[in-house]
Amino acid sequence: MKIKVDYTRCTGCKLCEVACSLQHTGTVNPWRSRIRVFITEEYCLPVIAGPYTEAACNSKGVRVIDGREFDECVLCRASCPVKPIFKEPDTQIPLKCDFCGEPPDPQCIRWCATEALTLVDE
Amino acid sequence: MFGWKGKILRVDLSQGSCLVEDTPLGLARDYIGGRGLGVKVLFDEIDPRVEALGAENKLIFATGPLTGTGAPAGGRFIVVSKSPLTGAIANSCCGGYFGAQLKFAGYDLLIIEGKAPEPVYLSIRSEEVAIKPAGHLWGKWTTETEALLKAEIKQKFDIWEASDTSIVSIGPAGENRVRFACVMADGGRAVGRSGVGAVMGSKNLKAITASGRGEVAIADSEGFKKAVMDFLEEGRENKELEKRHMWGTWSLPGRANKTGTQAALNFQTGYFKPFEVFEDPAFIRDNIRVRDEACFGCPFACSKRSRIKDPDYPGTTKGPEHETMALVGSNCGIGDLDDICRANYLCNELGMDTITTGATISCAMELFESGYLPEKDTGCPLNFGNTASMFQLMKETSRRQGFGDLLADGGYAVAEKYGHPELFMGVKKQGMPAWHPQGIEVIGLQYATSNVGACHTKATLPMYEGRKDPAHHVEWTKQDQDALAVVDSCVLCWIIYHGPLWSEKPLVWLRAVTGVDYTADSLALIGERIWNLERLFNLKAGLSGKDDNLPPRITDEPRVNNQVVHLDRMLPEYYRWRGWDESGIPTPEKLLQLGLAGKAGAK
């Protein structure tokens, strides 16, 4: 099972961050969310926290998708020592998406009004 | 503590000091936050008679207990100050992310005082607050200002910090104290009305950057989550989510025009033929839309980023919304979508309220066409529909150059100087927005009695089920004004919550988030308290019941549907519903009931 991201449908409302934070912490704090929305003038890109990796990579570059340039570090889902997001702000403990438990019921998908996020079978 | 953060950030630009204070929680409960708490603080801290552009005036950026919680359509913030345009209270609202970031940074209110000796900007990163030099930003247009600040943040911190940081700034218009300058936010949103951008400029404050890593605590998080789920479900079922998302306010210009209620040619009429093309809102969406952009926590995402194919207008901006399309469009005799977009773009970049800019220029256009305003004064032919002159004068206005220096004081100043103040279409010196009051009579009463002068965000259209019977329009005006005061204090979006459809929801969100046992009755009382305190501010500032008026064109000359607005009949009834005396002053009994006894500053 996977969460499929269609960033072209994302409006940047960040309700996914609210939903995730409420689910995991009972409060609203995007920095404690396992999903973050990266916002530029051109697009909004939801990024979901993947596994932690101890090594910071040195291959950061630009990835072109459908003619649009993306920072690879932003696209990368890993929590790593050099990335500012996907860590608990106070303790720096890495965060990772857990599909909101078992059976999977990701709250970000339920709060997403534009279907930028959908649950798909692998 | 739930909902509220419990802290106020007070920045004194004269002293260069940034202090953190406790939010008085009793006051927060009694005024909620946002517009209510803002006016309470302003009323207590300044003399309403101060010069609006002097160092004594304050500029309050206010969030509410629902800001940053994800309460649907709860992404707005309010700026409270004394208006340099009207001399009355200002409580302009704006969407985007700034309110949420201010809250995550830890603050219910940001109070700006004094005046910096040199241009500065304010940087807020949670508890790290600094006043920094802004000489390199002064004179810059608003999107360039934001881009330069974002680049600095990206370089100093990282790309995510730049993405999260929300920026408000003023353009040249605010710097030059154009009396209807706005504060711009997040690349094209506006704290539009009442000239709060000029207040910011008078303080030499170019911009504020805000980001925070704190939380907003929710009293009943499970109940809150369920209530939001129910709301989203309702929104899907009644198609409101889809409609708002698809069209935003773009469904309105065609509809208003078709029914003859569109401001056109300085309100000489309610219909403008070139606007027929907008009866299909897809025409607008297909031609200029880049994408739909939400405010923080809003599933509707009604605002639209737009672009036109003209190298002289590079990049993108937001809008134009319905109000803009009416005031710089039909009201100035301009029907071409690209030209309306150019006017919108210039207003956003220069930092001027699109509505008042349109109202000012349309007033000058009528003076010109009537022969009262000579071309030797304007420097250019200013007939209706003359886009070249309009764009030139907008730029001159932002610099207070040539004829623009007079335009910068607003349409009333222009009309008065040329001996025809009756040709200014506004209330309390602020231009009327898109809906022609002769099309919907009670709108006239709402414009006339608004504490901030004529304003779209303080008017409710009686078009909904349960709101249509004219026999109750005056009574509902009072009720809806109070309800909107609550909405603006939560802070929620007035567009979503001003009709009966979701009018019960603010109570649901407030109870779940704050844990305070508000009731429908206690909220109605709070709304009325806020409205009356604003009224007291205005009375102390020197306004009176005489300022609850409309241009004679609206009350005496039937221009639309052969109707006039019978303000003389509605106003006494409105005062009675308000519990005010016949000259529009709140009675001591009313003030006692609202917990405002001893506040009477009238006369």
GROMACS .gro file of N, CA, C and O in nm, chain B residues 224-306:
model
  332
  346PHE      N    1  -1.269   1.770   1.776
  346PHE     CA    2  -1.235   1.863   1.669
  346PHE      C    3  -1.215   1.790   1.536
  346PHE      O    4  -1.267   1.829   1.433
  347LYS      N    5  -1.141   1.678   1.543
  347LYS     CA    6  -1.116   1.601   1.421
  347LYS      C    7  -1.247   1.553   1.358
  347LYS      O    8  -1.268   1.563   1.238
  348LYS      N    9  -1.336   1.505   1.445
  348LYS     CA   10  -1.463   1.454   1.393
  348LYS      C   11  -1.545   1.567   1.331
  348LYS      O   12  -1.606   1.550   1.224
  349ALA      N   13  -1.545   1.682   1.396
  349ALA     CA   14  -1.623   1.796   1.344
  349ALA      C   15  -1.570   1.839   1.207
  349ALA      O   16  -1.647   1.873   1.117
  350VAL      N   17  -1.436   1.838   1.191
  350VAL     CA   18  -1.380   1.876   1.062
  350VAL      C   19  -1.418   1.773   0.955
  350VAL      O   20  -1.457   1.808   0.843
  351MET      N   21  -1.412   1.644   0.992
  351MET     CA   22  -1.451   1.539   0.897
  351MET      C   23  -1.595   1.558   0.851
  351MET      O   24  -1.627   1.548   0.732
  352ASP      N   25  -1.683   1.590   0.948
  352ASP     CA   26  -1.825   1.613   0.914
  352ASP      C   27  -1.839   1.731   0.819
  352ASP      O   28  -1.918   1.728   0.725
  353PHE      N   29  -1.762   1.835   0.848
  353PHE     CA   30  -1.768   1.955   0.764
  353PHE      C   31  -1.726   1.922   0.620
  353PHE      O   32  -1.792   1.961   0.523
  354LEU      N   33  -1.616   1.848   0.607
  354LEU     CA   34  -1.568   1.813   0.474
  354LEU      C   35  -1.672   1.728   0.401
  354LEU      O   36  -1.695   1.744   0.281
  355GLU      N   37  -1.735   1.639   0.476
  355GLU     CA   38  -1.840   1.555   0.417
  355GLU      C   39  -1.957   1.639   0.367
  355GLU      O   40  -2.003   1.624   0.254
  356GLU      N   41  -2.001   1.734   0.453
  356GLU     CA   42  -2.109   1.825   0.412
  356GLU      C   43  -2.069   1.904   0.287
  356GLU      O   44  -2.150   1.920   0.195
  357GLY      N   45  -1.947   1.951   0.287
  357GLY     CA   46  -1.899   2.032   0.175
  357GLY      C   47  -1.895   1.955   0.044
  357GLY      O   48  -1.918   2.010  -0.062
  358ARG      N   49  -1.864   1.825   0.055
  358ARG     CA   50  -1.865   1.742  -0.065
  358ARG      C   51  -2.008   1.720  -0.112
  358ARG      O   52  -2.038   1.728  -0.230
  359GLU      N   53  -2.097   1.695  -0.016
  359GLU     CA   54  -2.236   1.666  -0.052
  359GLU      C   55  -2.307   1.785  -0.114
  359GLU      O   56  -2.376   1.771  -0.215
  360ASN      N   57  -2.291   1.903  -0.052
  360ASN     CA   58  -2.361   2.019  -0.108
  360ASN      C   59  -2.282   2.088  -0.219
  360ASN      O   60  -2.321   2.193  -0.267
  361LYS      N   61  -2.172   2.028  -0.260
  361LYS     CA   62  -2.091   2.075  -0.373
  361LYS      C   63  -2.024   2.210  -0.350
  361LYS      O   64  -1.969   2.268  -0.443
  362GLU      N   65  -2.033   2.262  -0.227
  362GLU     CA   66  -1.972   2.393  -0.202
  362GLU      C   67  -1.820   2.388  -0.217
  362GLU      O   68  -1.758   2.481  -0.267
  363LEU      N   69  -1.760   2.277  -0.173
  363LEU     CA   70  -1.615   2.263  -0.186
  363LEU      C   71  -1.574   2.276  -0.331
  363LEU      O   72  -1.484   2.352  -0.365
  364GLU      N   73  -1.644   2.203  -0.416
  364GLU     CA   74  -1.609   2.200  -0.557
  364GLU      C   75  -1.634   2.336  -0.623
  364GLU      O   76  -1.552   2.386  -0.699
  365LYS      N   77  -1.750   2.397  -0.590
  365LYS     CA   78  -1.786   2.524  -0.653
  365LYS      C   79  -1.685   2.634  -0.618
  365LYS      O   80  -1.637   2.706  -0.703
  366ARG      N   81  -1.654   2.644  -0.489
  366ARG     CA   82  -1.561   2.748  -0.444
  366ARG      C   83  -1.422   2.725  -0.501
  366ARG      O   84  -1.352   2.817  -0.539
  367HIS      N   85  -1.384   2.596  -0.501
  367HIS     CA   86  -1.253   2.559  -0.549
  367HIS      C   87  -1.239   2.593  -0.698
  367HIS      O   88  -1.138   2.642  -0.744
  368MET      N   89  -1.345   2.565  -0.771
  368MET     CA   90  -1.344   2.584  -0.916
  368MET      C   91  -1.344   2.733  -0.952
  368MET      O   92  -1.264   2.777  -1.033
  369TRP      N   93  -1.434   2.808  -0.891
  369TRP     CA   94  -1.459   2.944  -0.941
  369TRP      C   95  -1.412   3.055  -0.848
  369TRP      O   96  -1.397   3.168  -0.894
  370GLY      N   97  -1.394   3.025  -0.720
  370GLY     CA   98  -1.364   3.136  -0.629
  370GLY      C   99  -1.472   3.242  -0.642
  370GLY      O  100  -1.591   3.211  -0.642
  371THR      N  101  -1.432   3.368  -0.655
  371THR     CA  102  -1.532   3.474  -0.672
  371THR      C  103  -1.558   3.503  -0.820
  371THR      O  104  -1.627   3.598  -0.853
  372TRP      N  105  -1.501   3.421  -0.908
  372TRP     CA  106  -1.517   3.449  -1.052
  372TRP      C  107  -1.657   3.421  -1.104
  372TRP      O  108  -1.688   3.453  -1.219
  373SER      N  109  -1.740   3.355  -1.023
  373SER     CA  110  -1.879   3.334  -1.066
  373SER      C  111  -1.962   3.461  -1.047
  373SER      O  112  -2.073   3.471  -1.096
  374LEU      N  113  -1.906   3.560  -0.976
  374LEU     CA  114  -1.988   3.675  -0.936
  374LEU      C  115  -1.998   3.790  -1.037
  374LEU      O  116  -2.106   3.848  -1.050
  375PRO      N  117  -1.890   3.828  -1.107
  375PRO     CA  118  -1.904   3.945  -1.196
  375PRO      C  119  -2.016   3.929  -1.298
  375PRO      O  120  -2.096   4.020  -1.320
  376GLY      N  121  -2.022   3.810  -1.358
  376GLY     CA  122  -2.126   3.787  -1.458
  376GLY      C  123  -2.264   3.788  -1.395
  376GLY      O  124  -2.359   3.844  -1.450
  377ARG      N  125  -2.273   3.726  -1.276
  377ARG     CA  126  -2.403   3.716  -1.208
  377ARG      C  127  -2.451   3.854  -1.163
  377ARG      O  128  -2.567   3.890  -1.183
  378ALA      N  129  -2.361   3.932  -1.102
  378ALA     CA  130  -2.399   4.065  -1.055
  378ALA      C  131  -2.439   4.153  -1.173
  378ALA      O  132  -2.537   4.227  -1.169
  379ASN      N  133  -2.363   4.140  -1.282
  379ASN     CA  134  -2.390   4.224  -1.399
  379ASN      C  135  -2.525   4.189  -1.462
  379ASN      O  136  -2.604   4.276  -1.496
  380LYS      N  137  -2.551   4.060  -1.471
  380LYS     CA  138  -2.676   4.013  -1.533
  380LYS      C  139  -2.798   4.065  -1.458
  380LYS      O  140  -2.902   4.094  -1.517
  381THR      N  141  -2.784   4.073  -1.325
  381THR     CA  142  -2.897   4.118  -1.244
  381THR      C  143  -2.894   4.270  -1.224
  381THR      O  144  -2.973   4.324  -1.147
  382GLY      N  145  -2.801   4.338  -1.290
  382GLY     CA  146  -2.797   4.484  -1.282
  382GLY      C  147  -2.749   4.537  -1.149
  382GLY      O  148  -2.783   4.648  -1.110
  383THR      N  149  -2.672   4.458  -1.075
  383THR     CA  150  -2.625   4.503  -0.944
  383THR      C  151  -2.474   4.520  -0.941
  383THR      O  152  -2.411   4.517  -0.836
  384GLN      N  153  -2.413   4.537  -1.058
  384GLN     CA  154  -2.269   4.552  -1.068
  384GLN      C  155  -2.232   4.700  -1.069
  384GLN      O  156  -2.291   4.778  -1.144
  385ALA      N  157  -2.137   4.739  -0.985
  385ALA     CA  158  -2.089   4.877  -0.989
  385ALA      C  159  -2.034   4.906  -1.128
  385ALA      O  160  -1.946   4.836  -1.176
  386ALA      N  161  -2.087   5.007  -1.194
  386ALA     CA  162  -2.041   5.039  -1.329
  386ALA      C  163  -2.039   5.190  -1.349
  386ALA      O  164  -2.129   5.260  -1.306
  387LEU      N  165  -1.931   5.238  -1.415
  387LEU     CA  166  -1.916   5.380  -1.448
  387LEU      C  167  -1.942   5.469  -1.326
  387LEU      O  168  -2.029   5.555  -1.329
  388ASN      N  169  -1.866   5.450  -1.224
  388ASN     CA  170  -1.881   5.525  -1.099
  388ASN      C  171  -2.023   5.517  -1.045
  388ASN      O  172  -2.080   5.617  -1.000
  389PHE      N  173  -2.080   5.398  -1.049
  389PHE     CA  174  -2.213   5.370  -0.995
  389PHE      C  175  -2.324   5.448  -1.068
  389PHE      O  176  -2.433   5.463  -1.016
  390GLN      N  177  -2.291   5.496  -1.191
  390GLN     CA  178  -2.398   5.559  -1.268
  390GLN      C  179  -2.499   5.455  -1.316
  390GLN      O  180  -2.612   5.487  -1.347
  391THR      N  181  -2.454   5.330  -1.321
  391THR     CA  182  -2.543   5.223  -1.364
  391THR      C  183  -2.500   5.092  -1.295
  391THR      O  184  -2.395   5.087  -1.232
  392GLY      N  185  -2.584   4.991  -1.309
  392GLY     CA  186  -2.552   4.861  -1.247
  392GLY      C  187  -2.524   4.755  -1.351
  392GLY      O  188  -2.528   4.635  -1.321
  393TYR      N  189  -2.499   4.799  -1.473
  393TYR     CA  190  -2.481   4.704  -1.582
  393TYR      C  191  -2.375   4.755  -1.678
  393TYR      O  192  -2.372   4.874  -1.709
  394PHE      N  193  -2.288   4.665  -1.725
  394PHE     CA  194  -2.181   4.705  -1.816
  394PHE      C  195  -2.169   4.597  -1.923
  394PHE      O  196  -2.130   4.484  -1.894
  395LYS      N  197  -2.204   4.634  -2.045
  395LYS     CA  198  -2.217   4.534  -2.152
  395LYS      C  199  -2.095   4.444  -2.170
  395LYS      O  200  -2.110   4.322  -2.181
  396PRO      N  201  -1.973   4.502  -2.172
  396PRO     CA  202  -1.857   4.412  -2.194
  396PRO      C  203  -1.844   4.302  -2.088
  396PRO      O  204  -1.775   4.203  -2.112
  397PHE      N  205  -1.909   4.316  -1.975
  397PHE     CA  206  -1.900   4.213  -1.871
  397PHE      C  207  -1.990   4.093  -1.900
  397PHE      O  208  -1.987   3.994  -1.826
  398GLU      N  209  -2.070   4.100  -2.007
  398GLU     CA  210  -2.154   3.984  -2.042
  398GLU      C  211  -2.069   3.859  -2.062
  398GLU      O  212  -2.113   3.749  -2.032
  399VAL      N  213  -1.948   3.880  -2.111
  399VAL     CA  214  -1.860   3.766  -2.140
  399VAL      C  215  -1.827   3.687  -2.013
  399VAL      O  216  -1.797   3.567  -2.018
  400PHE      N  217  -1.837   3.753  -1.897
  400PHE     CA  218  -1.804   3.685  -1.770
  400PHE      C  219  -1.920   3.602  -1.715
  400PHE      O  220  -1.907   3.541  -1.609
  401GLU      N  221  -2.035   3.605  -1.785
  401GLU     CA  222  -2.147   3.522  -1.737
  401GLU      C  223  -2.108   3.375  -1.739
  401GLU      O  224  -2.165   3.295  -1.665
  402ASP      N  225  -2.012   3.340  -1.822
  402ASP     CA  226  -1.951   3.207  -1.813
  402ASP      C  227  -1.816   3.222  -1.744
  402ASP      O  228  -1.719   3.267  -1.805
  403PRO      N  229  -1.809   3.187  -1.615
  403PRO     CA  230  -1.685   3.211  -1.541
  403PRO      C  231  -1.566   3.132  -1.595
  403PRO      O  232  -1.451   3.164  -1.567
  404ALA      N  233  -1.596   3.027  -1.676
  404ALA     CA  234  -1.486   2.950  -1.735
  404ALA      C  235  -1.401   3.038  -1.826
  404ALA      O  236  -1.282   3.012  -1.846
  405PHE      N  237  -1.462   3.144  -1.879
  405PHE     CA  238  -1.386   3.237  -1.964
  405PHE      C  239  -1.268   3.294  -1.886
  405PHE      O  240  -1.157   3.307  -1.938
  406ILE      N  241  -1.293   3.329  -1.760
  406ILE     CA  242  -1.186   3.386  -1.678
  406ILE      C  243  -1.086   3.277  -1.642
  406ILE      O  244  -0.965   3.292  -1.660
  407ARG      N  245  -1.138   3.164  -1.595
  407ARG     CA  246  -1.051   3.056  -1.548
  407ARG      C  247  -0.961   3.005  -1.661
  407ARG      O  248  -0.841   2.986  -1.642
  408ASP      N  249  -1.019   2.988  -1.778
  408ASP     CA  250  -0.942   2.932  -1.888
  408ASP      C  251  -0.835   3.027  -1.938
  408ASP      O  252  -0.732   2.984  -1.989
  409ASN      N  253  -0.859   3.157  -1.924
  409ASN     CA  254  -0.766   3.253  -1.982
  409ASN      C  255  -0.649   3.293  -1.893
  409ASN      O  256  -0.541   3.318  -1.943
  410ILE      N  257  -0.671   3.301  -1.762
  410ILE     CA  258  -0.565   3.361  -1.680
  410ILE      C  259  -0.517   3.275  -1.563
  410ILE      O  260  -0.414   3.303  -1.505
  411ARG      N  261  -0.590   3.168  -1.531
  411ARG     CA  262  -0.556   3.093  -1.411
  411ARG      C  263  -0.427   3.015  -1.427
  411ARG      O  264  -0.405   2.948  -1.528
  412VAL      N  265  -0.340   3.021  -1.327
  412VAL     CA  266  -0.223   2.935  -1.320
  412VAL      C  267  -0.253   2.815  -1.230
  412VAL      O  268  -0.234   2.700  -1.266
  413ARG      N  269  -0.302   2.845  -1.109
  413ARG     CA  270  -0.344   2.737  -1.020
  413ARG      C  271  -0.428   2.792  -0.907
  413ARG      O  272  -0.438   2.914  -0.889
  414ASP      N  273  -0.493   2.700  -0.832
  414ASP     CA  274  -0.575   2.739  -0.718
  414ASP      C  275  -0.488   2.736  -0.593
  414ASP      O  276  -0.411   2.642  -0.573
  415GLU      N  277  -0.501   2.837  -0.511
  415GLU     CA  278  -0.416   2.844  -0.392
  415GLU      C  279  -0.498   2.861  -0.266
  415GLU      O  280  -0.579   2.952  -0.255
  416ALA      N  281  -0.473   2.774  -0.170
  416ALA     CA  282  -0.547   2.779  -0.045
  416ALA      C  283  -0.477   2.870   0.056
  416ALA      O  284  -0.357   2.891   0.050
  417CYS      N  285  -0.554   2.922   0.149
  417CYS     CA  286  -0.497   2.977   0.272
  417CYS      C  287  -0.466   2.859   0.364
  417CYS      O  288  -0.512   2.747   0.341
  418PHE      N  289  -0.395   2.884   0.471
  418PHE     CA  290  -0.364   2.777   0.565
  418PHE      C  291  -0.494   2.712   0.615
  418PHE      O  292  -0.584   2.779   0.662
  419GLY      N  293  -0.499   2.579   0.602
  419GLY     CA  294  -0.611   2.505   0.659
  419GLY      C  295  -0.743   2.523   0.589
  419GLY      O  296  -0.848   2.496   0.648
  420CYS      N  297  -0.741   2.566   0.462
  420CYS     CA  298  -0.870   2.586   0.396
  420CYS      C  299  -0.892   2.487   0.283
  420CYS      O  300  -0.819   2.487   0.185
  421PRO      N  301  -0.994   2.402   0.296
  421PRO     CA  302  -1.020   2.303   0.192
  421PRO      C  303  -1.083   2.364   0.066
  421PRO      O  304  -1.093   2.297  -0.035
  422PHE      N  305  -1.128   2.491   0.074
  422PHE     CA  306  -1.196   2.551  -0.042
  422PHE      C  307  -1.098   2.600  -0.148
  422PHE      O  308  -1.126   2.591  -0.266
  423ALA      N  309  -0.985   2.653  -0.105
  423ALA     CA  310  -0.882   2.701  -0.200
  423ALA      C  311  -0.943   2.789  -0.307
  423ALA      O  312  -0.930   2.762  -0.427
  424CYS      N  313  -1.011   2.895  -0.267
  424CYS     CA  314  -1.085   2.975  -0.365
  424CYS      C  315  -0.998   3.075  -0.437
  424CYS      O  316  -1.035   3.125  -0.542
  425SER      N  317  -0.880   3.108  -0.384
  425SER     CA  318  -0.803   3.213  -0.452
  425SER      C  319  -0.724   3.155  -0.567
  425SER      O  320  -0.684   3.039  -0.567
  426LYS      N  321  -0.704   3.237  -0.666
  426LYS     CA  322  -0.644   3.192  -0.792
  426LYS      C  323  -0.518   3.271  -0.824
  426LYS      O  324  -0.518   3.394  -0.816
  427ARG      N  325  -0.411   3.198  -0.857
  427ARG     CA  326  -0.292   3.265  -0.909
  427ARG      C  327  -0.312   3.283  -1.059
  427ARG      O  328  -0.365   3.196  -1.127
  428SER      N  329  -0.275   3.400  -1.109
  428SER     CA  330  -0.306   3.429  -1.248
  428SER      C  331  -0.185   3.486  -1.321
  428SER      O  332  -0.089   3.532  -1.260
   0.00000   0.00000   0.00000
